[in-house]
Amino acid sequence: MNAVSLDAPYLDTDADQLCFSLDLTERPALAERVVPLGGLDVRLRLLGASHQVFAGPVRETVACLQGAVRGLPETCTRHLAGWVYRFGATTRRLPPEEFSAEVAQVLGQAADAAHSLCGVFPGSPEAVTAVVVETFDGREGAGLVWRTWHTYPQNGHIVSTHSRLEAR
């Protein structure tokens, strides 16, 4: 799926403004795609430079949230009824030429993926939020895995997340 141009201001101005939650309801979305995968309707949602993924019992939000503790956990594991959810996040700061190459790679991955949603914010073709989701079959069980990227061209930051929802 090709990236969509998002008609909205880029709200999260820096990676350190992002927060993580598994308890929020829908936030206003700039773009949304519902993907039937692994017996679930997975909702990929782009917010102002952030995302929500709703899959089974999970309501993952990575966004700038008023009143929430800033920063993303390096890892998080939750045991939910019949599922295990794992989340991880990393933030990297890259020099301009590496940043541009990494953004191009993210855009390519999102375009090549069967199930993705990618948005480009006004002001910079490198201000991107992308989500890619797929199924997997593991030793313990089947489930979903999704990756996201949030790019900040003004300072070269790229936030990457990796989530796994496995049936138990």
XYZ file of C-alpha atoms in Angstrom:
168
model
C 0.000 0.000 0.000
C 1.366 3.399 -0.904
C 1.712 6.132 1.694
C -1.209 8.484 2.132
C -0.729 12.232 2.430
C -2.123 13.311 5.763
C -3.912 16.629 5.895
C -3.074 17.528 9.463
C -0.382 19.234 11.457
C 2.471 17.110 12.731
C 1.546 17.072 16.434
C 4.361 15.131 18.095
C 7.371 17.350 17.642
C 9.916 15.011 19.199
C 10.330 11.339 19.993
C 10.498 12.031 23.732
C 6.899 13.282 23.669
C 5.556 9.822 22.827
C 3.708 7.818 25.483
C 2.504 4.212 25.548
C -0.900 2.905 26.603
C -2.925 -0.279 26.349
C -6.025 1.228 27.940
C -7.218 3.986 25.633
C -10.278 4.080 23.448
C -10.196 5.398 19.898
C -8.540 8.719 19.309
C -9.432 10.799 16.228
C -7.673 9.120 13.306
C -6.199 10.778 10.237
C -6.259 7.436 8.399
C -7.498 3.944 9.254
C -7.333 0.533 7.648
C -9.056 -2.635 8.850
C -7.184 -5.821 7.984
C -8.692 -9.282 8.609
C -5.740 -11.384 9.809
C -5.411 -14.477 11.965
C -9.142 -14.558 12.647
C -9.133 -10.980 13.956
C -10.119 -7.651 12.459
C -6.948 -5.629 13.016
C -7.464 -1.882 12.989
C -4.432 0.131 11.940
C -4.923 3.798 12.838
C -2.703 6.816 12.212
C -3.048 9.753 14.566
C -1.116 13.030 14.541
C 2.388 11.496 14.133
C 1.415 8.498 16.213
C -0.579 5.284 15.984
C -3.146 2.944 17.431
C -3.419 -0.770 16.676
C -6.501 -2.616 17.867
C -6.178 -6.403 17.606
C -8.205 -8.860 19.682
C -7.816 -7.808 23.340
C -5.072 -5.256 22.575
C -5.595 -1.517 22.190
C -2.050 -0.279 21.659
C -1.529 3.465 21.520
C 1.780 5.233 20.956
C 1.056 8.959 20.961
C 1.595 12.280 22.645
C -0.916 12.022 25.494
C -1.668 14.878 27.874
C -1.171 13.876 31.479
C 0.601 10.614 30.634
C 4.149 9.708 31.567
C 6.378 10.527 28.609
C 8.632 7.928 27.102
C 8.166 4.452 25.698
C 9.085 1.278 27.548
C 11.980 -0.685 26.099
C 9.836 -3.773 26.678
C 6.392 -4.591 28.024
C 4.676 -7.975 28.407
C 1.007 -8.485 29.265
C -0.874 -11.750 29.737
C -4.425 -11.314 28.487
C -7.255 -13.837 28.342
C -5.942 -16.464 25.900
C -3.115 -14.225 24.638
C 0.365 -12.974 25.413
C 1.263 -9.484 24.204
C 4.834 -8.218 23.941
C 5.927 -4.686 23.031
C 9.338 -3.151 22.488
C 10.530 0.278 21.392
C 13.803 1.864 20.359
C 14.717 5.430 19.444
C 17.702 6.218 17.253
C 19.173 9.538 16.167
C 20.732 9.424 12.706
C 22.775 11.917 10.691
C 20.822 13.431 7.753
C 22.042 11.066 5.011
C 21.413 7.943 7.121
C 18.047 9.313 8.238
C 16.931 9.831 4.620
C 18.035 6.314 3.670
C 16.212 4.804 6.659
C 12.991 6.714 5.863
C 13.190 5.481 2.261
C 13.571 1.930 3.574
C 10.537 2.335 5.875
C 8.440 3.695 3.001
C 9.548 0.752 0.847
C 8.692 -1.814 3.526
C 5.250 -0.298 4.012
C 4.611 -0.181 0.253
C 5.739 -3.803 -0.218
C 3.808 -5.216 2.735
C 0.467 -6.890 2.136
C -1.029 -5.299 5.267
C 0.159 -1.815 6.126
C -0.813 1.791 6.642
C 1.656 4.601 6.098
C 1.156 8.351 6.255
C 3.329 11.297 5.259
C 2.782 14.557 7.113
C 2.818 17.999 5.484
C 6.002 19.969 5.704
C 8.429 17.128 4.995
C 8.290 13.981 2.859
C 10.378 12.373 5.613
C 7.816 13.020 8.388
C 6.293 9.542 8.355
C 4.274 7.195 10.528
C 4.005 3.614 9.256
C 2.476 0.368 10.547
C 3.054 -3.082 9.024
C 1.232 -6.179 10.359
C 1.473 -9.881 9.509
C 0.616 -13.289 10.935
C 3.071 -15.833 12.257
C 3.063 -19.465 13.370
C 5.319 -20.081 16.347
C 6.205 -23.056 18.510
C 3.886 -21.882 21.247
C 1.019 -20.723 19.039
C -0.081 -18.484 16.208
C -0.626 -14.773 16.263
C 0.193 -11.377 14.872
C 3.289 -9.256 14.769
C 3.380 -5.581 13.846
C 6.077 -2.979 13.499
C 5.738 0.780 13.505
C 8.001 3.685 12.669
C 7.663 7.331 13.667
C 10.154 9.674 12.013
C 11.207 13.148 13.104
C 13.169 14.858 10.308
C 13.764 18.031 12.309
C 16.197 16.179 14.605
C 16.878 12.860 12.865
C 15.026 10.664 15.357
C 13.344 7.427 14.320
C 11.189 5.577 16.840
C 10.631 1.907 15.985
C 8.234 -0.378 17.813
C 7.709 -4.116 17.578
C 4.598 -5.826 18.947
C 3.652 -9.490 19.114
C 0.256 -10.920 20.030
C 0.380 -14.673 20.479
C -2.553 -17.016 21.162
C -2.131 -19.280 24.207
